[in-house]
Short mmCIF file of C-alpha atoms in Angstrom, two decimals:
data_model
loop_
_atom_site.label_atom_id
_atom_site.label_comp_id
_atom_site.label_asym_id
_atom_site.label_seq_id
_atom_site.Cartn_x
_atom_site.Cartn_y
_atom_site.Cartn_z
CA UNK A 1 0.03 -0.11 0.01
CA UNK A 2 2.80 2.26 0.79
CA UNK A 3 4.55 1.34 -2.22
CA UNK A 4 1.25 2.28 -4.42
CA UNK A 5 1.00 5.57 -2.45
CA UNK A 6 4.28 6.68 -3.26
CA UNK A 7 4.45 5.53 -6.94
CA UNK A 8 0.72 6.84 -7.71
CA UNK A 9 1.64 10.52 -5.99
CA UNK A 10 4.37 10.43 -8.21
CA UNK A 11 2.30 9.91 -11.44
CA UNK A 12 -0.33 12.10 -10.26
CA UNK A 13 1.97 14.96 -9.68
CA UNK A 14 3.59 14.34 -13.10
CA UNK A 15 0.41 14.43 -15.04
CA UNK A 16 -0.68 17.75 -13.21
CA UNK A 17 2.80 19.22 -13.94
CA UNK A 18 2.49 18.15 -17.60
CA UNK A 19 -1.27 19.66 -17.90
CA UNK A 20 0.16 22.80 -16.36
CA UNK A 21 2.80 23.29 -18.90
CA UNK A 22 0.71 22.63 -21.94
CA UNK A 23 -2.70 23.99 -20.90
CA UNK A 24 -2.28 26.45 -18.30
CA UNK A 25 -3.60 29.46 -19.84
CA UNK A 26 -6.73 27.52 -21.21
CA UNK A 27 -7.49 25.96 -17.78
CA UNK A 28 -7.19 29.08 -16.31
CA UNK A 29 -9.69 30.72 -18.92
CA UNK A 30 -12.10 27.88 -17.99
CA UNK A 31 -11.74 28.62 -14.04
CA UNK A 32 -13.13 32.11 -14.94
CA UNK A 33 -16.42 30.58 -16.30
CA UNK A 34 -17.12 29.84 -12.72
CA UNK A 35 -19.25 32.31 -10.54
CA UNK A 36 -21.17 31.66 -7.43
CA UNK A 37 -23.62 30.02 -9.44
CA UNK A 38 -21.21 27.44 -11.02
CA UNK A 39 -19.78 27.19 -7.82
CA UNK A 40 -22.86 25.87 -6.07
CA UNK A 41 -23.70 23.58 -8.78
CA UNK A 42 -20.51 21.98 -8.60
CA UNK A 43 -20.58 21.72 -4.72
CA UNK A 44 -24.25 20.18 -4.83
CA UNK A 45 -23.07 17.54 -7.50
CA UNK A 46 -20.30 16.76 -4.99
CA UNK A 47 -22.83 16.39 -2.13
CA UNK A 48 -25.21 14.32 -3.91
CA UNK A 49 -22.24 12.08 -4.90
CA UNK A 50 -21.52 11.43 -0.91
CA UNK A 51 -24.64 9.03 -0.90
CA UNK A 52 -22.59 6.91 -2.81
CA UNK A 53 -20.12 6.70 0.13
CA UNK A 54 -23.17 4.97 2.06
CA UNK A 55 -22.35 1.91 0.04
CA UNK A 56 -25.48 -0.37 -0.27
CA UNK A 57 -27.46 1.75 1.88
CA UNK A 58 -27.44 5.19 0.32
CA UNK A 59 -29.82 6.19 2.99
CA UNK A 60 -27.03 6.15 5.56
CA UNK A 61 -24.70 8.38 3.22
CA UNK A 62 -27.56 11.06 2.77
CA UNK A 63 -28.10 10.90 6.82
CA UNK A 64 -24.37 11.57 7.45
CA UNK A 65 -24.01 14.35 4.66
CA UNK A 66 -26.84 15.79 6.68
CA UNK A 67 -24.90 15.65 9.89
CA UNK A 68 -21.83 17.01 8.28
CA UNK A 69 -24.04 20.03 6.97
CA UNK A 70 -25.17 20.42 10.39
CA UNK A 71 -21.82 20.99 11.91
CA UNK A 72 -20.69 23.10 9.22
CA UNK A 73 -23.55 25.46 9.90
CA UNK A 74 -22.11 25.97 13.62
CA UNK A 75 -20.91 29.57 14.33
CA UNK A 76 -21.21 33.16 12.86
CA UNK A 77 -23.46 33.67 9.95
CA UNK A 78 -21.42 35.88 7.88
CA UNK A 79 -24.16 37.24 5.72
CA UNK A 80 -26.58 38.32 8.88
CA UNK A 81 -23.91 38.14 11.34
CA UNK A 82 -26.14 36.18 13.77
CA UNK A 83 -24.86 33.36 15.52
CA UNK A 84 -26.28 29.37 14.66
CA UNK A 85 -26.23 26.40 16.86
CA UNK A 86 -23.86 27.97 19.37
CA UNK A 87 -26.41 27.32 22.35
CA UNK A 88 -24.75 30.50 23.89
CA UNK A 89 -21.53 28.63 24.09
CA UNK A 90 -18.49 31.56 23.27
CA UNK A 91 -16.22 28.89 22.10
CA UNK A 92 -18.46 27.99 19.09
CA UNK A 93 -18.95 31.09 17.84
CA UNK A 94 -15.94 31.17 15.32
CA UNK A 95 -17.27 27.62 14.20
CA UNK A 96 -16.15 24.17 14.31
CA UNK A 97 -13.03 23.79 12.45
CA UNK A 98 -12.22 20.90 9.77
CA UNK A 99 -9.21 19.56 11.58
CA UNK A 100 -10.77 18.29 14.94
CA UNK A 101 -13.55 16.79 12.89
CA UNK A 102 -11.49 14.77 10.56
CA UNK A 103 -9.10 13.90 13.15
CA UNK A 104 -11.61 12.60 15.65
CA UNK A 105 -13.74 10.77 13.10
CA UNK A 106 -10.95 9.23 11.23
CA UNK A 107 -8.04 8.49 13.36
CA UNK A 108 -9.11 8.79 16.98
CA UNK A 109 -12.36 6.73 16.24
CA UNK A 110 -10.07 3.87 14.72
CA UNK A 111 -7.75 4.05 17.57
CA UNK A 112 -10.74 3.64 19.98
CA UNK A 113 -11.99 0.36 17.80
CA UNK A 114 -8.61 -1.01 17.73
CA UNK A 115 -8.21 -0.94 21.54
CA UNK A 116 -11.60 -2.40 21.82
CA UNK A 117 -10.84 -5.27 19.57
CA UNK A 118 -7.07 -5.80 20.76
CA UNK A 119 -5.77 -5.60 17.13
CA UNK A 120 -1.89 -5.71 17.23
CA UNK A 121 0.05 -5.45 13.86
CA UNK A 122 1.75 -8.38 12.55
CA UNK A 123 5.15 -7.73 10.86
CA UNK A 124 7.05 -9.75 8.29
CA UNK A 125 9.66 -12.45 9.92
CA UNK A 126 12.37 -12.10 7.68
CA UNK A 127 14.14 -9.33 5.91
CA UNK A 128 12.04 -6.49 4.54
CA UNK A 129 13.56 -4.80 1.28
CA UNK A 130 12.78 -2.32 -1.36
CA UNK A 131 11.64 -5.20 -3.92
CA UNK A 132 8.86 -5.91 -1.27
CA UNK A 133 7.71 -2.25 -1.78
CA UNK A 134 7.15 -2.56 -5.52
CA UNK A 135 3.55 -2.99 -6.92
CA UNK A 136 2.84 -6.43 -8.60
CA UNK A 137 1.59 -6.54 -12.03
CA UNK A 138 -1.96 -7.07 -10.92
CA UNK A 139 -1.74 -4.05 -8.96
CA UNK A 140 -0.35 -1.97 -11.96
CA UNK A 141 -3.21 -3.62 -14.14
CA UNK A 142 -6.22 -2.40 -11.33
CA UNK A 143 -4.61 0.82 -10.72
CA UNK A 144 -3.54 2.40 -14.33
CA UNK A 145 -7.28 3.53 -14.97
CA UNK A 146 -7.82 5.08 -11.09
CA UNK A 147 -4.62 6.90 -11.13
CA UNK A 148 -5.41 8.42 -14.87
CA UNK A 149 -8.86 9.24 -13.78
CA UNK A 150 -7.83 10.61 -10.19
CA UNK A 151 -4.90 12.45 -11.68
CA UNK A 152 -7.11 14.50 -14.33
CA UNK A 153 -10.29 14.97 -11.74
CA UNK A 154 -7.76 16.10 -9.16
CA UNK A 155 -6.05 18.52 -11.40
CA UNK A 156 -9.47 19.99 -12.50
CA UNK A 157 -10.75 20.58 -8.91
CA UNK A 158 -7.35 21.98 -8.07
CA UNK A 159 -7.80 24.86 -10.67
CA UNK A 160 -11.05 25.94 -8.77
CA UNK A 161 -9.81 28.48 -5.98
CA UNK A 162 -10.48 27.22 -2.78
CA UNK A 163 -11.59 23.49 -3.78
CA UNK A 164 -7.71 21.84 -2.87
CA UNK A 165 -6.67 18.47 -2.22
CA UNK A 166 -9.14 17.32 0.31
CA UNK A 167 -12.43 17.80 -2.15
CA UNK A 168 -10.33 16.54 -4.87
CA UNK A 169 -9.65 13.27 -2.80
CA UNK A 170 -13.19 12.65 -1.31
CA UNK A 171 -14.59 13.31 -4.94
CA UNK A 172 -12.13 11.06 -6.31
CA UNK A 173 -12.56 8.50 -4.01
CA UNK A 174 -16.43 8.45 -4.37
CA UNK A 175 -15.95 8.29 -8.24
CA UNK A 176 -13.84 5.39 -8.02
CA UNK A 177 -16.25 3.58 -5.61
CA UNK A 178 -19.19 4.30 -7.82
CA UNK A 179 -17.20 2.85 -10.83
CA UNK A 180 -15.36 -0.29 -8.92
CA UNK A 181 -16.69 -3.78 -9.52
CA UNK A 182 -15.78 -4.63 -6.08
CA UNK A 183 -17.04 -1.16 -4.35
CA UNK A 184 -17.97 -3.09 -0.88
CA UNK A 185 -14.20 -3.95 -0.44
CA UNK A 186 -13.39 0.04 -0.39
CA UNK A 187 -12.37 1.03 2.92
CA UNK A 188 -10.45 -1.94 3.61
CA UNK A 189 -7.26 -0.88 1.52
CA UNK A 190 -8.04 -2.21 -2.16
CA UNK A 191 -5.11 -0.69 -4.31
CA UNK A 192 -7.41 1.44 -6.57
CA UNK A 193 -8.75 3.46 -3.83
CA UNK A 194 -5.43 4.40 -2.54
CA UNK A 195 -4.09 4.87 -5.83
CA UNK A 196 -6.68 7.33 -7.28
CA UNK A 197 -6.94 9.35 -4.10
CA UNK A 198 -3.05 9.96 -4.11
CA UNK A 199 -2.83 10.92 -7.38
CA UNK A 200 -5.85 13.27 -7.07
CA UNK A 201 -4.32 14.77 -4.20
CA UNK A 202 -0.88 15.55 -6.00
CA UNK A 203 -2.57 16.38 -8.93
CA UNK A 204 -4.78 19.02 -7.27
CA UNK A 205 -1.57 20.63 -5.97
CA UNK A 206 -0.23 21.30 -9.11
CA UNK A 207 -3.84 22.56 -10.59
CA UNK A 208 -3.99 25.10 -7.63
CA UNK A 209 -0.83 26.80 -9.71
CA UNK A 210 -2.58 27.31 -12.63
CA UNK A 211 -4.68 30.36 -10.94
CA UNK A 212 -2.05 31.37 -8.94
CA UNK A 213 0.62 31.75 -11.89
CA UNK A 214 -2.03 32.88 -14.76
CA UNK A 215 -4.60 35.23 -12.84
CA UNK A 216 -2.68 35.89 -9.62
CA UNK A 217 -5.30 34.03 -7.37
CA UNK A 218 -4.32 31.59 -4.89
CA UNK A 219 -6.06 28.17 -5.50
CA UNK A 220 -5.18 26.70 -1.70
CA UNK A 221 -3.58 27.90 1.53
CA UNK A 222 -0.11 26.49 0.13
CA UNK A 223 -0.43 28.75 -2.97
CA UNK A 224 -1.51 31.94 -1.05
CA UNK A 225 1.62 31.78 0.89
CA UNK A 226 3.56 31.30 -2.13
CA UNK A 227 1.98 34.16 -3.80
CA UNK A 228 2.73 36.36 -0.72
CA UNK A 229 6.51 35.11 -1.15
CA UNK A 230 6.35 36.09 -4.79
CA UNK A 231 5.06 39.60 -4.10
CA UNK A 232 7.69 40.26 -1.27
CA UNK A 233 10.29 39.60 -4.20
CA UNK A 234 8.48 41.98 -6.69
CA UNK A 235 6.82 39.58 -8.69
CA UNK A 236 3.36 39.72 -9.30
CA UNK A 237 1.76 36.91 -11.11
CA UNK A 238 -1.12 37.41 -13.43
CA UNK A 239 -1.89 36.97 -17.08
CA UNK A 240 1.34 38.01 -18.32
CA UNK A 241 3.37 36.37 -16.05
CA UNK A 242 4.39 33.44 -18.44
CA UNK A 243 5.46 35.58 -21.21
CA UNK A 244 6.94 38.36 -18.98
CA UNK A 245 8.52 36.11 -16.38
CA UNK A 246 9.44 33.09 -18.56
CA UNK A 247 12.78 32.38 -16.85
CA UNK A 248 11.06 32.22 -13.63
CA UNK A 249 8.24 30.30 -14.80
CA UNK A 250 10.34 27.59 -16.35
CA UNK A 251 12.50 27.83 -13.32
CA UNK A 252 9.52 27.04 -11.17
CA UNK A 253 8.28 24.20 -13.41
CA UNK A 254 11.63 22.83 -13.43
CA UNK A 255 11.92 22.79 -9.46
CA UNK A 256 8.48 21.32 -9.03
CA UNK A 257 9.60 18.09 -11.50
CA UNK A 258 12.85 17.48 -9.39
CA UNK A 259 10.82 17.84 -6.14
CA UNK A 260 8.69 15.23 -7.70
CA UNK A 261 11.28 12.90 -8.37
CA UNK A 262 12.85 13.47 -4.95
CA UNK A 263 9.64 12.84 -3.25
CA UNK A 264 9.37 9.38 -5.05
CA UNK A 265 12.66 8.41 -4.29
CA UNK A 266 12.45 9.60 -0.60
CA UNK A 267 8.83 7.77 -0.12
CA UNK A 268 10.15 4.60 -2.01
CA UNK A 269 13.45 4.28 -0.44
CA UNK A 270 12.60 4.93 3.22
CA UNK A 271 9.46 2.56 3.45
CA UNK A 272 11.46 -0.31 4.90
CA UNK A 273 13.09 2.01 7.54
CA UNK A 274 9.49 3.63 8.53
CA UNK A 275 8.17 -0.21 8.72
CA UNK A 276 11.36 -1.20 10.75
CA UNK A 277 10.44 1.95 13.20
CA UNK A 278 7.02 1.36 13.29
CA UNK A 279 7.91 -2.07 14.30
CA UNK A 280 10.14 -0.97 17.43
CA UNK A 281 7.26 1.56 18.43
CA UNK A 282 4.31 -0.94 17.89
CA UNK A 283 3.89 -1.56 21.84
CA UNK A 284 3.56 2.37 21.99
CA UNK A 285 1.69 2.82 18.95
CA UNK A 286 -1.70 3.61 20.58
CA UNK A 287 -0.87 6.51 23.29
CA UNK A 288 1.77 7.92 20.70
CA UNK A 289 -1.25 8.31 17.85
CA UNK A 290 -3.48 9.92 20.73
CA UNK A 291 -0.78 12.30 21.71
CA UNK A 292 0.18 13.48 18.19
CA UNK A 293 -3.57 13.89 17.59
CA UNK A 294 -4.11 16.22 20.29
CA UNK A 295 -0.78 18.12 19.72
CA UNK A 296 -2.02 18.55 15.90
CA UNK A 297 -5.19 19.86 16.77
CA UNK A 298 -4.37 21.94 19.73
CA UNK A 299 -1.64 23.42 17.32
CA UNK A 300 -4.48 24.59 15.01
CA UNK A 301 -5.63 27.64 17.12
CA UNK A 302 -3.71 26.72 20.26
CA UNK A 303 -7.05 26.11 21.84
CA UNK A 304 -7.79 23.47 24.28
CA UNK A 305 -11.56 23.41 23.04
CA UNK A 306 -10.28 22.24 19.76
CA UNK A 307 -9.20 18.85 21.76
CA UNK A 308 -12.15 18.45 23.34
CA UNK A 309 -14.05 18.89 20.24
CA UNK A 310 -11.77 16.26 18.37
CA UNK A 311 -12.44 13.65 21.58
CA UNK A 312 -16.09 14.28 21.07
CA UNK A 313 -16.20 13.50 17.48
CA UNK A 314 -14.03 10.66 17.93
CA UNK A 315 -16.48 9.13 20.55
CA UNK A 316 -19.23 9.92 17.64
CA UNK A 317 -17.09 8.28 14.88
CA UNK A 318 -16.80 5.33 16.75
CA UNK A 319 -20.27 4.96 17.80
CA UNK A 320 -21.04 5.57 14.36
CA UNK A 321 -18.80 2.84 12.80
CA UNK A 322 -20.37 0.63 15.56
CA UNK A 323 -23.59 1.24 13.89
CA UNK A 324 -22.08 0.55 10.19
CA UNK A 325 -22.56 4.50 9.21
CA UNK A 326 -19.97 5.69 7.03
CA UNK A 327 -17.88 9.08 8.46
CA UNK A 328 -16.56 10.06 5.00
CA UNK A 329 -19.62 11.96 3.86
CA UNK A 330 -19.58 13.82 7.40
CA UNK A 331 -15.96 15.02 6.49
CA UNK A 332 -16.60 15.85 2.74
CA UNK A 333 -20.11 17.82 4.18
CA UNK A 334 -18.07 19.76 6.70
CA UNK A 335 -15.51 20.92 3.82
CA UNK A 336 -18.09 21.58 1.35
CA UNK A 337 -20.77 22.98 3.34
CA UNK A 338 -19.23 26.72 3.65
CA UNK A 339 -18.34 26.66 0.34
CA UNK A 340 -22.03 25.48 -0.82
CA UNK A 341 -23.51 28.11 1.14
CA UNK A 342 -21.32 31.11 0.40
CA UNK A 343 -21.82 30.45 -3.21
CA UNK A 344 -25.53 29.89 -2.76
CA UNK A 345 -26.37 33.22 -1.08
CA UNK A 346 -23.83 35.06 -3.43
CA UNK A 347 -25.58 33.93 -6.41
CA UNK A 348 -29.21 35.09 -4.80
CA UNK A 349 -27.65 38.34 -3.93
CA UNK A 350 -26.45 38.93 -7.42
CA UNK A 351 -29.86 37.66 -9.13
CA UNK A 352 -31.87 39.66 -6.48
CA UNK A 353 -33.41 36.26 -5.44
CA UNK A 354 -34.08 34.75 -8.42
CA UNK A 355 -33.60 30.85 -8.82
CA UNK A 356 -33.05 31.23 -12.31
CA UNK A 357 -29.47 31.99 -11.85
CA UNK A 358 -28.67 28.56 -11.34
CA UNK A 359 -29.39 27.51 -14.60
CA UNK A 360 -28.56 30.72 -16.40
CA UNK A 361 -25.22 29.51 -17.86
CA UNK A 362 -24.67 26.28 -19.85
CA UNK A 363 -21.96 25.30 -17.36
CA UNK A 364 -24.52 25.64 -14.55
CA UNK A 365 -27.01 24.01 -15.97
CA UNK A 366 -24.95 21.22 -17.10
CA UNK A 367 -23.86 20.61 -13.10
CA UNK A 368 -27.35 21.03 -11.83
CA UNK A 369 -28.70 18.16 -13.99
CA UNK A 370 -25.77 16.03 -12.68
CA UNK A 371 -27.32 16.04 -9.29
CA UNK A 372 -30.60 14.37 -10.22
CA UNK A 373 -28.75 11.98 -12.52
CA UNK A 374 -27.13 10.94 -9.47
CA UNK A 375 -30.16 10.51 -7.55
CA UNK A 376 -31.59 8.35 -10.28
CA UNK A 377 -28.82 6.30 -10.33
CA UNK A 378 -28.94 5.48 -6.77
CA UNK A 379 -32.74 4.89 -6.93
CA UNK A 380 -32.26 2.45 -9.89
CA UNK A 381 -29.58 0.53 -8.29
CA UNK A 382 -31.78 0.27 -4.80
CA UNK A 383 -34.88 -1.05 -6.91
CA UNK A 384 -32.53 -3.56 -8.58
CA UNK A 385 -31.26 -4.62 -5.35
CA UNK A 386 -34.89 -4.96 -4.08
CA UNK A 387 -36.07 -6.95 -7.21
CA UNK A 388 -33.00 -9.46 -7.03
CA UNK A 389 -33.75 -10.00 -3.13
CA UNK A 390 -37.34 -10.60 -3.97
CA UNK A 391 -36.38 -13.02 -6.61
CA UNK A 392 -34.21 -14.91 -4.28
CA UNK A 393 -36.87 -15.48 -1.78
CA UNK A 394 -39.36 -16.51 -4.33
CA UNK A 395 -36.87 -18.87 -5.70
CA UNK A 396 -36.32 -20.22 -2.27
CA UNK A 397 -39.65 -20.75 -1.49
#
């Protein structure tokens, strides 16, 4: 899994870099077509796709998406200035950050589950070398298309300002789970699930470079820092940056290419070392993970409240997993909820309350049509599954 992660990350980054080189101006021009209405349509499409993460029970995916949207609504309403769902608690006025929710529901809940089940890691008895890291022919066969799809989708999402690698990863995961013939095995470490998400994550990072270099608009938090650094040195990215600052542009592209190769070499060469370190730390792994979770979440705002929130969401995630509810839709809704709400309200203010703005442009209309198609496919699959169960019962009788 670690080998597939390293290689797919490299391929996804390489795909993103090649697309940046050849289509930077064209992709940036496409990004200009996304106004508030188009952004909301895209977010609605993504939120509709979260029902697929519910597996064979889409109702659970829908319920978890609603829970995530509810969490995202906590805090100050940026339009009216009123507090929502804070229940008079001043610590909730700034809202609930993504990190306590994700670390609690993914890392801490899994830690609780492993402590309950008494899971212990087992290691290979013999020597573990670099050849054990390399994917097999079967792995290459099943991951080629997922890596290609993940890299392309990740790059496109990365171009959209504010989208970032998190949204690209979740949307790619949902897409691959929908397309896979063994979607019920997703979440257990199947190669295509790991490979597609890692390719999308790295490709999105390169996609975020497009609006930065061609429009001067940072596409993520990392590129926002890069923009600040460029401005400090008297360089202002924009439509003329590639032509007027060609030497700097190609130097940056070359540095990114070298960094991608170095990342692949380090990630693959050091995997045996990481495994040996994990073997040595195995008896102390649970407390170490808990401490790292607390330190990471506390460092977000230097607030102990975030640590308590992480603990609360960890317990909630543990209970949800015990009841076989997916936590992925919750995280995705927490990320997409504020973006969808902001775009929705901006679009309505622009149209003075007219809902027609959401189907005014061909792009918004196409994206808005995608959500009903997803719902129809989910209902169709549920109907087919019910008919199969009915026919099985009749045959048994």
